[in-house]
CSV table of C-alpha atoms in Angstrom, one decimal:
chain,number,residue,atom,x,y,z
A,25,UNK,CA,34.7,57.4,-42.7
A,26,UNK,CA,36.9,55.3,-40.7
A,27,UNK,CA,35.9,52.1,-40.8
A,28,UNK,CA,37.0,51.4,-36.7
A,29,UNK,CA,33.9,53.0,-36.1
A,30,UNK,CA,30.1,52.1,-37.0
A,31,UNK,CA,28.3,54.4,-39.2
A,32,UNK,CA,24.9,56.1,-37.9
A,33,UNK,CA,22.4,53.6,-38.4
A,34,UNK,CA,19.7,55.1,-40.3
A,35,UNK,CA,16.5,53.9,-38.7
A,36,UNK,CA,17.7,54.5,-34.7
A,37,UNK,CA,14.1,55.4,-33.8
A,38,UNK,CA,13.4,51.8,-33.9
A,39,UNK,CA,16.7,50.9,-32.5
A,40,UNK,CA,16.2,52.8,-29.3
A,41,UNK,CA,13.0,50.5,-28.8
A,42,UNK,CA,14.2,47.4,-29.5
A,43,UNK,CA,15.7,45.1,-26.7
A,44,UNK,CA,19.6,45.8,-25.1
A,45,UNK,CA,20.1,41.8,-27.2
A,46,UNK,CA,18.7,43.5,-30.7
A,47,UNK,CA,21.6,46.2,-29.8
A,48,UNK,CA,23.8,43.8,-29.2
A,49,UNK,CA,23.2,41.1,-31.8
A,50,UNK,CA,23.1,44.1,-34.4
A,51,UNK,CA,26.2,45.3,-33.1
A,52,UNK,CA,28.2,41.7,-33.2
A,53,UNK,CA,26.7,41.8,-37.1
A,54,UNK,CA,28.0,45.0,-38.0
A,55,UNK,CA,31.6,44.8,-36.5
A,56,UNK,CA,31.6,40.9,-38.1
A,57,UNK,CA,31.2,42.7,-41.2
A,58,UNK,CA,33.6,45.3,-40.9
A,59,UNK,CA,36.1,42.8,-40.1
A,60,UNK,CA,35.4,40.7,-43.6
A,61,UNK,CA,35.8,44.0,-45.2
A,62,UNK,CA,39.1,44.5,-44.0
A,63,UNK,CA,40.3,41.3,-44.4
A,64,UNK,CA,39.1,42.0,-48.1
A,65,UNK,CA,40.6,45.1,-48.3
A,66,UNK,CA,44.1,43.7,-47.2
A,67,UNK,CA,43.5,41.1,-50.1
A,68,UNK,CA,42.9,43.5,-52.5
A,69,UNK,CA,46.0,46.3,-51.6
A,70,UNK,CA,47.6,42.9,-52.4
A,71,UNK,CA,46.4,42.4,-56.1
A,72,UNK,CA,44.2,45.8,-56.4
A,73,UNK,CA,40.6,46.4,-57.1
A,74,UNK,CA,37.5,48.8,-56.7
A,75,UNK,CA,37.5,51.8,-54.3
A,76,UNK,CA,36.7,51.4,-51.0
A,77,UNK,CA,33.5,53.7,-50.6
A,78,UNK,CA,31.3,51.8,-52.6
A,79,UNK,CA,32.2,48.4,-50.0
A,80,UNK,CA,30.9,50.6,-46.7
A,81,UNK,CA,27.7,51.8,-48.2
A,82,UNK,CA,27.3,48.4,-49.1
A,83,UNK,CA,27.9,47.2,-45.8
A,84,UNK,CA,25.9,50.1,-44.3
A,85,UNK,CA,23.2,49.1,-46.4
A,86,UNK,CA,23.6,45.4,-45.4
A,87,UNK,CA,23.5,45.8,-41.9
A,88,UNK,CA,20.5,48.3,-41.9
A,89,UNK,CA,18.6,45.9,-43.8
A,90,UNK,CA,19.2,43.0,-41.0
A,91,UNK,CA,17.8,45.5,-38.3
A,92,UNK,CA,14.6,46.2,-40.2
A,93,UNK,CA,14.4,42.0,-40.4
A,94,UNK,CA,15.7,41.7,-37.0
A,95,UNK,CA,13.0,44.5,-35.4
A,96,UNK,CA,10.0,42.8,-38.1
A,97,UNK,CA,10.8,39.5,-36.0
A,98,UNK,CA,10.9,40.7,-32.6
A,99,UNK,CA,7.8,42.7,-32.7
A,100,UNK,CA,5.9,40.2,-34.6
A,101,UNK,CA,7.1,38.1,-31.7
A,102,UNK,CA,6.1,40.6,-28.7
A,103,UNK,CA,2.7,41.0,-30.9
A,104,UNK,CA,1.8,36.9,-30.6
A,105,UNK,CA,2.3,36.7,-27.2
A,106,UNK,CA,0.3,40.4,-26.7
A,107,UNK,CA,-2.6,38.8,-28.2
A,108,UNK,CA,-1.8,35.3,-26.1
A,109,UNK,CA,-1.6,37.6,-23.0
A,110,UNK,CA,-5.4,39.2,-24.1
A,111,UNK,CA,-6.9,35.8,-24.8
A,112,UNK,CA,-5.9,34.9,-21.6
A,113,UNK,CA,-6.9,37.2,-19.4
A,114,UNK,CA,-10.2,37.3,-20.8
A,115,UNK,CA,-10.8,33.4,-20.9
A,116,UNK,CA,-9.9,33.3,-17.3
A,117,UNK,CA,-12.6,36.7,-16.8
A,118,UNK,CA,-15.2,34.7,-18.4
A,119,UNK,CA,-14.4,30.8,-16.7
A,120,UNK,CA,-14.7,33.0,-13.2
A,121,UNK,CA,-17.6,35.0,-13.9
A,122,UNK,CA,-19.4,34.1,-17.3
A,123,UNK,CA,-22.5,32.3,-18.2
A,124,UNK,CA,-21.6,28.6,-18.6
A,125,UNK,CA,-21.5,28.9,-22.4
A,126,UNK,CA,-18.7,31.3,-21.8
A,127,UNK,CA,-17.0,29.2,-19.4
A,128,UNK,CA,-17.1,26.3,-21.9
A,129,UNK,CA,-15.9,28.4,-24.6
A,130,UNK,CA,-13.4,30.0,-21.8
A,131,UNK,CA,-12.0,26.1,-21.2
A,132,UNK,CA,-11.4,25.2,-24.5
A,133,UNK,CA,-8.9,28.7,-25.4
A,134,UNK,CA,-7.1,27.7,-21.5
A,135,UNK,CA,-7.1,24.3,-23.2
A,136,UNK,CA,-5.4,25.3,-26.5
A,137,UNK,CA,-3.3,28.2,-24.5
A,138,UNK,CA,-2.0,25.5,-22.7
A,139,UNK,CA,-1.3,23.2,-24.8
A,140,UNK,CA,0.7,25.4,-26.9
A,141,UNK,CA,2.8,27.0,-24.2
A,142,UNK,CA,4.4,25.4,-20.9
A,143,UNK,CA,5.2,28.7,-19.0
A,144,UNK,CA,1.6,29.8,-19.7
A,145,UNK,CA,0.4,25.9,-18.4
A,146,UNK,CA,2.6,26.4,-14.9
A,147,UNK,CA,1.0,30.1,-14.5
A,148,UNK,CA,-2.7,29.6,-15.1
A,149,UNK,CA,-2.5,27.9,-11.6
A,150,UNK,CA,-1.8,31.1,-9.8
A,151,UNK,CA,-5.2,32.5,-11.9
A,152,UNK,CA,-7.6,29.8,-9.7
A,153,UNK,CA,-8.9,28.5,-12.9
A,154,UNK,CA,-8.2,25.0,-11.6
A,155,UNK,CA,-11.4,24.5,-9.0
A,156,UNK,CA,-13.6,26.2,-11.5
A,157,UNK,CA,-12.6,23.4,-14.3
A,158,UNK,CA,-13.2,21.0,-11.6
A,159,UNK,CA,-16.4,22.2,-11.0
A,160,UNK,CA,-17.0,21.6,-14.8
A,161,UNK,CA,-16.3,18.1,-14.4
A,162,UNK,CA,-18.8,17.6,-11.8
A,163,UNK,CA,-21.4,19.1,-14.2
A,164,UNK,CA,-24.3,16.9,-15.5
A,165,UNK,CA,-24.1,18.5,-19.2
A,166,UNK,CA,-21.8,16.3,-21.5
A,167,UNK,CA,-20.1,18.7,-23.2
A,168,UNK,CA,-19.3,21.5,-19.9
A,169,UNK,CA,-18.1,18.0,-18.9
A,170,UNK,CA,-15.7,17.0,-21.4
A,171,UNK,CA,-14.3,20.5,-22.0
A,172,UNK,CA,-13.4,20.6,-18.2
A,173,UNK,CA,-11.6,17.3,-18.3
A,174,UNK,CA,-9.8,18.0,-21.6
A,175,UNK,CA,-8.6,21.3,-20.2
A,176,UNK,CA,-7.7,19.5,-16.7
A,177,UNK,CA,-5.7,17.2,-19.0
A,178,UNK,CA,-3.3,19.9,-20.7
A,179,UNK,CA,-3.0,21.4,-17.1
A,180,UNK,CA,-1.3,18.2,-15.5
A,181,UNK,CA,0.5,17.6,-18.9
A,182,UNK,CA,4.5,17.7,-16.9
A,183,UNK,CA,3.6,19.9,-14.3
A,184,UNK,CA,3.1,17.8,-10.5
A,185,UNK,CA,2.1,21.5,-8.9
A,186,UNK,CA,-1.2,21.7,-11.1
A,187,UNK,CA,-1.9,17.4,-10.2
A,188,UNK,CA,-1.5,18.1,-6.6
A,189,UNK,CA,-3.9,21.5,-7.2
A,190,UNK,CA,-6.3,19.3,-8.5
A,191,UNK,CA,-6.6,16.2,-6.0
A,192,UNK,CA,-6.8,19.2,-3.7
A,193,UNK,CA,-8.9,20.5,-5.9
A,194,UNK,CA,-11.3,16.8,-5.3
A,195,UNK,CA,-11.2,16.1,-8.5
A,196,UNK,CA,-10.7,12.1,-7.5
A,197,UNK,CA,-14.2,12.6,-5.9
A,198,UNK,CA,-16.1,14.1,-8.8
A,199,UNK,CA,-15.1,10.8,-11.2
A,200,UNK,CA,-19.0,9.2,-12.3
A,201,UNK,CA,-20.6,6.9,-10.6
A,202,UNK,CA,-22.1,5.0,-13.2
A,203,UNK,CA,-20.2,5.1,-16.3
A,204,UNK,CA,-23.0,3.9,-18.5
A,205,UNK,CA,-24.2,7.7,-18.9
A,206,UNK,CA,-21.0,9.1,-20.6
A,207,UNK,CA,-20.2,8.6,-24.1
A,208,UNK,CA,-16.6,6.3,-25.3
A,209,UNK,CA,-15.2,9.9,-25.6
A,210,UNK,CA,-15.6,11.4,-22.2
A,211,UNK,CA,-14.3,7.9,-20.4
A,212,UNK,CA,-11.2,8.3,-22.6
A,213,UNK,CA,-10.6,11.4,-21.4
A,214,UNK,CA,-11.3,10.6,-17.7
A,215,UNK,CA,-8.7,7.8,-18.0
A,216,UNK,CA,-6.4,10.1,-19.5
A,217,UNK,CA,-6.4,12.1,-17.0
A,218,UNK,CA,-6.2,9.0,-13.6
A,219,UNK,CA,-3.4,8.2,-15.8
A,220,UNK,CA,-1.6,11.7,-15.6
A,221,UNK,CA,-2.7,12.0,-11.8
A,222,UNK,CA,-1.5,8.9,-10.9
A,223,UNK,CA,2.0,9.7,-11.1
A,224,UNK,CA,1.6,11.6,-7.8
A,225,UNK,CA,1.6,8.2,-6.2
A,226,UNK,CA,5.3,7.0,-7.2
A,227,UNK,CA,6.7,10.5,-5.1
A,228,UNK,CA,5.2,9.8,-1.7
A,229,UNK,CA,1.5,12.1,-2.1
A,230,UNK,CA,-1.2,10.7,-0.2
A,231,UNK,CA,-3.3,9.3,-3.3
A,232,UNK,CA,-6.8,8.2,-2.0
A,233,UNK,CA,-6.6,5.6,-4.5
A,234,UNK,CA,-10.2,3.8,-3.2
A,235,UNK,CA,-11.7,6.4,-4.5
A,236,UNK,CA,-10.9,6.2,-8.2
A,237,UNK,CA,-10.9,2.1,-8.3
A,238,UNK,CA,-14.8,1.8,-9.0
A,239,UNK,CA,-14.9,3.8,-11.7
A,240,UNK,CA,-11.4,2.2,-13.1
A,241,UNK,CA,-12.4,-1.5,-12.7
A,242,UNK,CA,-16.3,-0.8,-14.2
A,243,UNK,CA,-14.6,0.4,-17.5
A,244,UNK,CA,-12.1,-2.3,-17.3
A,245,UNK,CA,-14.7,-4.9,-16.8
A,246,UNK,CA,-17.1,-2.9,-19.4
A,247,UNK,CA,-17.8,-4.7,-22.8
A,248,UNK,CA,-18.6,-1.6,-24.4
A,249,UNK,CA,-15.2,0.1,-23.4
A,250,UNK,CA,-12.5,0.5,-26.2
A,251,UNK,CA,-8.7,-1.4,-26.1
A,252,UNK,CA,-7.4,1.8,-25.7
A,253,UNK,CA,-9.2,3.2,-23.0
A,254,UNK,CA,-8.5,0.2,-21.3
A,255,UNK,CA,-4.9,0.3,-21.6
A,256,UNK,CA,-5.0,3.8,-19.8
A,257,UNK,CA,-6.7,2.4,-16.8
A,258,UNK,CA,-4.3,-0.4,-16.7
A,259,UNK,CA,-1.9,2.0,-16.9
A,260,UNK,CA,-3.1,3.6,-13.7
A,261,UNK,CA,-3.6,0.7,-11.9
A,262,UNK,CA,0.4,-0.1,-12.5
A,263,UNK,CA,1.3,2.6,-11.2
A,264,UNK,CA,-1.0,2.4,-7.6
A,265,UNK,CA,0.5,-0.9,-7.4
A,266,UNK,CA,3.9,0.0,-7.4
A,267,UNK,CA,2.8,1.7,-3.8
A,268,UNK,CA,2.8,-0.8,-1.0
A,269,UNK,CA,-0.2,0.9,0.6
A,270,UNK,CA,-2.5,0.9,-2.9
A,271,UNK,CA,-2.7,-2.9,-2.5
A,272,UNK,CA,-5.1,-3.4,0.5
A,273,UNK,CA,-7.6,-1.4,-1.3
A,274,UNK,CA,-6.9,-2.9,-5.0
A,275,UNK,CA,-7.6,-6.3,-3.9
A,276,UNK,CA,-10.8,-5.3,-1.8
A,277,UNK,CA,-12.2,-3.5,-5.1
A,278,UNK,CA,-11.8,-6.9,-6.9
A,279,UNK,CA,-8.7,-5.4,-8.9
A,280,UNK,CA,-7.1,-9.1,-8.4
A,281,UNK,CA,-9.6,-10.9,-10.6
A,282,UNK,CA,-10.4,-8.1,-13.0
A,283,UNK,CA,-6.6,-8.3,-13.7
A,284,UNK,CA,-6.6,-12.1,-13.8
A,285,UNK,CA,-9.6,-11.4,-16.8
A,286,UNK,CA,-7.5,-9.3,-18.7
A,287,UNK,CA,-4.8,-11.0,-18.6
A,288,UNK,CA,-6.1,-13.5,-20.9
A,289,UNK,CA,-6.6,-11.0,-23.9
A,290,UNK,CA,-3.2,-10.7,-25.2
A,291,UNK,CA,-3.7,-6.5,-26.2
A,292,UNK,CA,-3.9,-6.3,-22.5
A,293,UNK,CA,-2.2,-8.3,-20.7
A,294,UNK,CA,1.4,-7.8,-20.6
A,295,UNK,CA,0.1,-4.5,-18.7
A,296,UNK,CA,-2.4,-6.7,-16.4
A,297,UNK,CA,0.3,-9.3,-15.6
A,298,UNK,CA,2.9,-6.5,-14.7
A,299,UNK,CA,0.4,-4.9,-12.0
A,300,UNK,CA,-0.3,-8.3,-10.9
A,301,UNK,CA,3.7,-9.1,-10.3
A,302,UNK,CA,3.5,-6.0,-8.3
A,303,UNK,CA,0.4,-7.4,-5.8
A,304,UNK,CA,1.7,-11.4,-5.7
A,305,UNK,CA,4.4,-10.0,-3.0
A,306,UNK,CA,2.2,-8.4,-0.6
A,307,UNK,CA,0.4,-11.0,1.6
A,308,UNK,CA,-3.0,-9.6,0.5
A,309,UNK,CA,-2.0,-9.8,-2.9
A,310,UNK,CA,-0.6,-13.2,-3.0
A,311,UNK,CA,-3.5,-14.8,-1.0
A,312,UNK,CA,-6.3,-13.3,-3.4
A,313,UNK,CA,-4.5,-15.0,-6.2
A,314,UNK,CA,-4.0,-18.3,-4.5
A,315,UNK,CA,-8.2,-18.4,-3.3
A,316,UNK,CA,-8.7,-17.7,-7.3
A,317,UNK,CA,-10.9,-19.9,-9.1
A,318,UNK,CA,-8.9,-18.8,-12.1
A,319,UNK,CA,-5.4,-19.6,-10.8
A,320,UNK,CA,-3.0,-21.4,-12.1
A,321,UNK,CA,-4.7,-22.0,-15.4
A,322,UNK,CA,-5.0,-18.5,-16.8
A,323,UNK,CA,-1.2,-17.9,-16.1
A,324,UNK,CA,-0.4,-21.4,-17.7
A,325,UNK,CA,-2.4,-20.6,-20.8
A,326,UNK,CA,-0.3,-17.1,-20.6
A,327,UNK,CA,3.4,-19.1,-20.7
A,328,UNK,CA,2.4,-21.2,-24.1
A,329,UNK,CA,2.3,-17.6,-25.8
A,330,UNK,CA,5.4,-17.7,-28.0
A,331,UNK,CA,4.8,-14.9,-29.6
A,332,UNK,CA,4.4,-12.8,-26.6
A,333,UNK,CA,8.1,-13.1,-24.4
A,334,UNK,CA,7.1,-10.4,-22.1
A,335,UNK,CA,4.0,-12.0,-20.7
A,336,UNK,CA,5.8,-15.5,-20.5
A,337,UNK,CA,8.2,-13.9,-18.1
A,338,UNK,CA,5.7,-12.2,-16.2
A,339,UNK,CA,3.4,-15.3,-16.2
A,340,UNK,CA,6.8,-18.3,-15.1
A,341,UNK,CA,7.3,-14.8,-12.3
A,342,UNK,CA,3.8,-14.9,-10.9
A,343,UNK,CA,3.6,-18.5,-10.7
A,344,UNK,CA,7.2,-18.7,-8.8
A,345,UNK,CA,6.1,-16.7,-6.0
A,346,UNK,CA,2.8,-18.6,-5.7
A,347,UNK,CA,4.8,-22.0,-5.8
A,348,UNK,CA,7.6,-20.8,-3.3
A,349,UNK,CA,6.6,-22.8,-0.1
A,350,UNK,CA,3.3,-24.0,-1.1
A,351,UNK,CA,2.2,-27.4,-1.9
A,352,UNK,CA,-1.0,-27.1,-2.3
A,353,UNK,CA,-0.1,-24.5,-5.0
A,354,UNK,CA,2.0,-26.8,-6.9
A,355,UNK,CA,-0.3,-29.8,-6.7
A,356,UNK,CA,-2.7,-27.2,-8.4
A,357,UNK,CA,0.0,-26.5,-11.1
A,358,UNK,CA,0.6,-30.4,-11.3
A,359,UNK,CA,-2.8,-31.2,-12.2
A,360,UNK,CA,-3.3,-28.6,-14.9
A,361,UNK,CA,-0.7,-29.7,-16.8
A,362,UNK,CA,2.0,-27.1,-15.9
A,363,UNK,CA,4.8,-29.4,-16.0
A,364,UNK,CA,4.3,-30.3,-20.0
A,365,UNK,CA,4.4,-26.5,-20.7
A,366,UNK,CA,7.7,-25.7,-18.5
A,367,UNK,CA,9.3,-28.2,-20.5
A,368,UNK,CA,8.7,-26.1,-24.1
A,369,UNK,CA,9.5,-23.0,-22.2
A,370,UNK,CA,13.0,-24.1,-20.8
A,371,UNK,CA,13.3,-25.2,-24.8
A,372,UNK,CA,11.6,-22.5,-26.6
A,373,UNK,CA,11.0,-19.8,-24.5
A,374,UNK,CA,13.1,-16.1,-23.9
A,375,UNK,CA,16.7,-16.3,-22.0
A,376,UNK,CA,14.7,-15.1,-18.7
A,377,UNK,CA,11.9,-17.2,-19.6
A,378,UNK,CA,13.7,-20.2,-19.5
A,379,UNK,CA,15.8,-19.3,-16.4
A,380,UNK,CA,12.1,-19.2,-14.5
A,381,UNK,CA,10.6,-22.5,-15.9
A,382,UNK,CA,13.9,-24.6,-15.0
A,383,UNK,CA,13.8,-23.0,-11.8
A,384,UNK,CA,9.8,-24.0,-11.3
A,385,UNK,CA,10.9,-27.5,-13.0
A,386,UNK,CA,13.5,-27.9,-10.3
A,387,UNK,CA,11.1,-27.2,-7.6
A,388,UNK,CA,9.2,-30.3,-8.8
A,389,UNK,CA,11.9,-32.6,-9.3
A,390,UNK,CA,12.7,-31.5,-5.5
A,391,UNK,CA,9.4,-32.0,-4.4
A,392,UNK,CA,9.6,-35.8,-5.8
A,393,UNK,CA,12.9,-36.5,-3.6
A,394,UNK,CA,11.5,-34.6,-0.8
A,395,UNK,CA,14.8,-32.5,-0.8
A,396,UNK,CA,14.5,-28.7,-0.5
A,397,UNK,CA,17.2,-26.7,-0.1
A,398,UNK,CA,17.4,-23.1,1.2
A,399,UNK,CA,17.1,-21.9,-2.6
A,400,UNK,CA,15.1,-25.0,-4.2
A,401,UNK,CA,11.4,-22.5,-2.8
A,402,UNK,CA,9.0,-24.6,-1.2
A,403,UNK,CA,10.4,-25.9,2.6
A,404,UNK,CA,7.1,-26.9,3.9
A,405,UNK,CA,5.5,-30.2,3.7
A,406,UNK,CA,8.2,-32.4,4.2
A,407,UNK,CA,8.1,-36.0,4.0
A,408,UNK,CA,10.1,-37.7,7.0
A,409,UNK,CA,12.2,-40.6,6.4
A,410,UNK,CA,10.6,-44.4,8.3
A,411,UNK,CA,7.6,-43.6,8.3
A,412,UNK,CA,5.4,-46.2,6.8
A,413,UNK,CA,2.8,-43.6,5.9
A,414,UNK,CA,5.1,-41.1,4.3
A,415,UNK,CA,6.9,-43.5,2.1
A,416,UNK,CA,3.9,-45.2,0.6
A,417,UNK,CA,3.3,-41.4,-0.1
A,418,UNK,CA,6.7,-40.9,-1.6
A,419,UNK,CA,6.5,-43.8,-3.9
A,420,UNK,CA,3.1,-42.3,-5.0
A,421,UNK,CA,4.5,-38.9,-5.8
A,422,UNK,CA,7.5,-40.5,-7.5
A,423,UNK,CA,5.4,-42.5,-10.3
A,424,UNK,CA,2.8,-39.5,-10.7
A,425,UNK,CA,5.5,-37.1,-11.4
A,426,UNK,CA,7.7,-39.6,-13.6
A,427,UNK,CA,4.3,-40.4,-15.1
A,428,UNK,CA,3.9,-36.8,-16.1
A,429,UNK,CA,6.8,-36.2,-17.4
A,430,UNK,CA,6.7,-39.5,-19.6
A,431,UNK,CA,3.6,-38.5,-20.8
A,432,UNK,CA,4.5,-34.4,-21.3
A,433,UNK,CA,7.5,-35.8,-23.6
A,434,UNK,CA,5.5,-38.1,-25.4
A,435,UNK,CA,2.5,-35.7,-25.8
A,436,UNK,CA,5.0,-32.7,-27.1
A,437,UNK,CA,8.3,-34.5,-28.8
A,438,UNK,CA,6.7,-33.5,-32.1
A,439,UNK,CA,5.0,-30.0,-31.9
A,440,UNK,CA,8.7,-29.4,-29.9
A,441,UNK,CA,10.8,-30.2,-32.7
A,442,UNK,CA,8.5,-28.8,-35.5
A,443,UNK,CA,9.2,-24.9,-33.2
A,444,UNK,CA,12.9,-25.4,-32.7
A,445,UNK,CA,14.3,-24.4,-36.0
A,446,UNK,CA,17.3,-23.1,-34.5
A,447,UNK,CA,20.7,-25.5,-34.3
A,448,UNK,CA,20.7,-24.3,-30.6
A,449,UNK,CA,17.3,-25.7,-29.8
A,450,UNK,CA,17.9,-28.8,-32.1
A,451,UNK,CA,21.0,-29.8,-29.9
A,452,UNK,CA,18.9,-29.3,-27.0
A,453,UNK,CA,16.2,-31.3,-27.7
A,454,UNK,CA,18.4,-34.2,-28.6
A,455,UNK,CA,19.6,-33.8,-25.3
A,456,UNK,CA,16.1,-34.3,-24.0
A,457,UNK,CA,15.2,-37.4,-26.1
A,458,UNK,CA,18.7,-39.2,-25.0
A,459,UNK,CA,18.4,-38.1,-21.2
A,460,UNK,CA,14.6,-40.0,-20.8
A,461,UNK,CA,16.5,-43.1,-20.3
A,462,UNK,CA,18.4,-42.1,-17.6
A,463,UNK,CA,17.3,-41.5,-13.7
A,464,UNK,CA,17.2,-38.1,-13.1
A,465,UNK,CA,15.3,-35.4,-15.8
A,466,UNK,CA,17.8,-32.3,-16.6
A,467,UNK,CA,15.2,-30.1,-15.6
């Protein structure tokens, strides 16, 4: 037998039925072994060895074994794919034409298949399974509603088209009007589905946020909802708040007040403050925050959370937006004791929180001197020099600010000293103590 030609395969029948890539793979393996054989033969000619016939037979046997193993793997894979196709076909048929009990089982099979295979997930939309699952979500039967929601969650995972089809099928209008009739598990599944669908708002898709806001706010305000479920709802509100057109529906549905309440919960504060940060830059959102009785006290309280630097940064950002060009808000902040808190953040906060705290302190200082530069924030309510009334107001404001600063320094000096354990913070503190005797405070 010539080693340059491949031997006849013992199981040619299985070879002929194998795919083209399988034959190519077998040939590649065979010629690789022939190449190694020729190299070893050249070496044996040099040093002496056994006969070549045994080597050729062993190569042929090894190639046949490899072919058999690969064929078995391919056949097993093809059999598994055939089984999945049969299950999918049967499940889709039962989902469309079966009884309600069969529909529930079919929905569970569809959920499993969608979770295991992304290609199947996209193909299912063409089989019109989404409208049927949306109809199941609207059912009053708890088990039927739950399997419908869980199946839709898997179908929506990573597919823009499926999410659009769900919205077009009316899933947003099928949400329960009363969350008390559904258990915690179903609430969590609904919240996860809405979080997935809310990503459409970032892709310029007309997402009717007003239809889901009552459901979300009800869960967020409910004391029986878990923290995990509320986190999912906050994620949905965050996605919606990134679109300016959603600010109106969010404010009108009371989302601002709900977010302010949740901002006082450390487990939920960061996402709630981030959502408020999107709303405060809109006209309606800023006005709602200014009129809230919780502002600025709740935001100032968040500034004191040293173990939550991100929350400090977000709270300082919101306060900066509210204080900008608003003398009334700055007065409310001053009465709430913000100066002492800002001094502490300026010393011990994160770099970004320090920067924002110093900026706010600079605005209070500039207001005291009635000199508001173009980048100093407040622009309204300037004091006209020369007016006796305004001069008296300036003197009263100057004394009030000086007293506030002195009180805050004396009150917080010991507490700041205990917390400032780094050498850099200690040097800053010494600078602050020395500068109290000067006319211009370094803030």
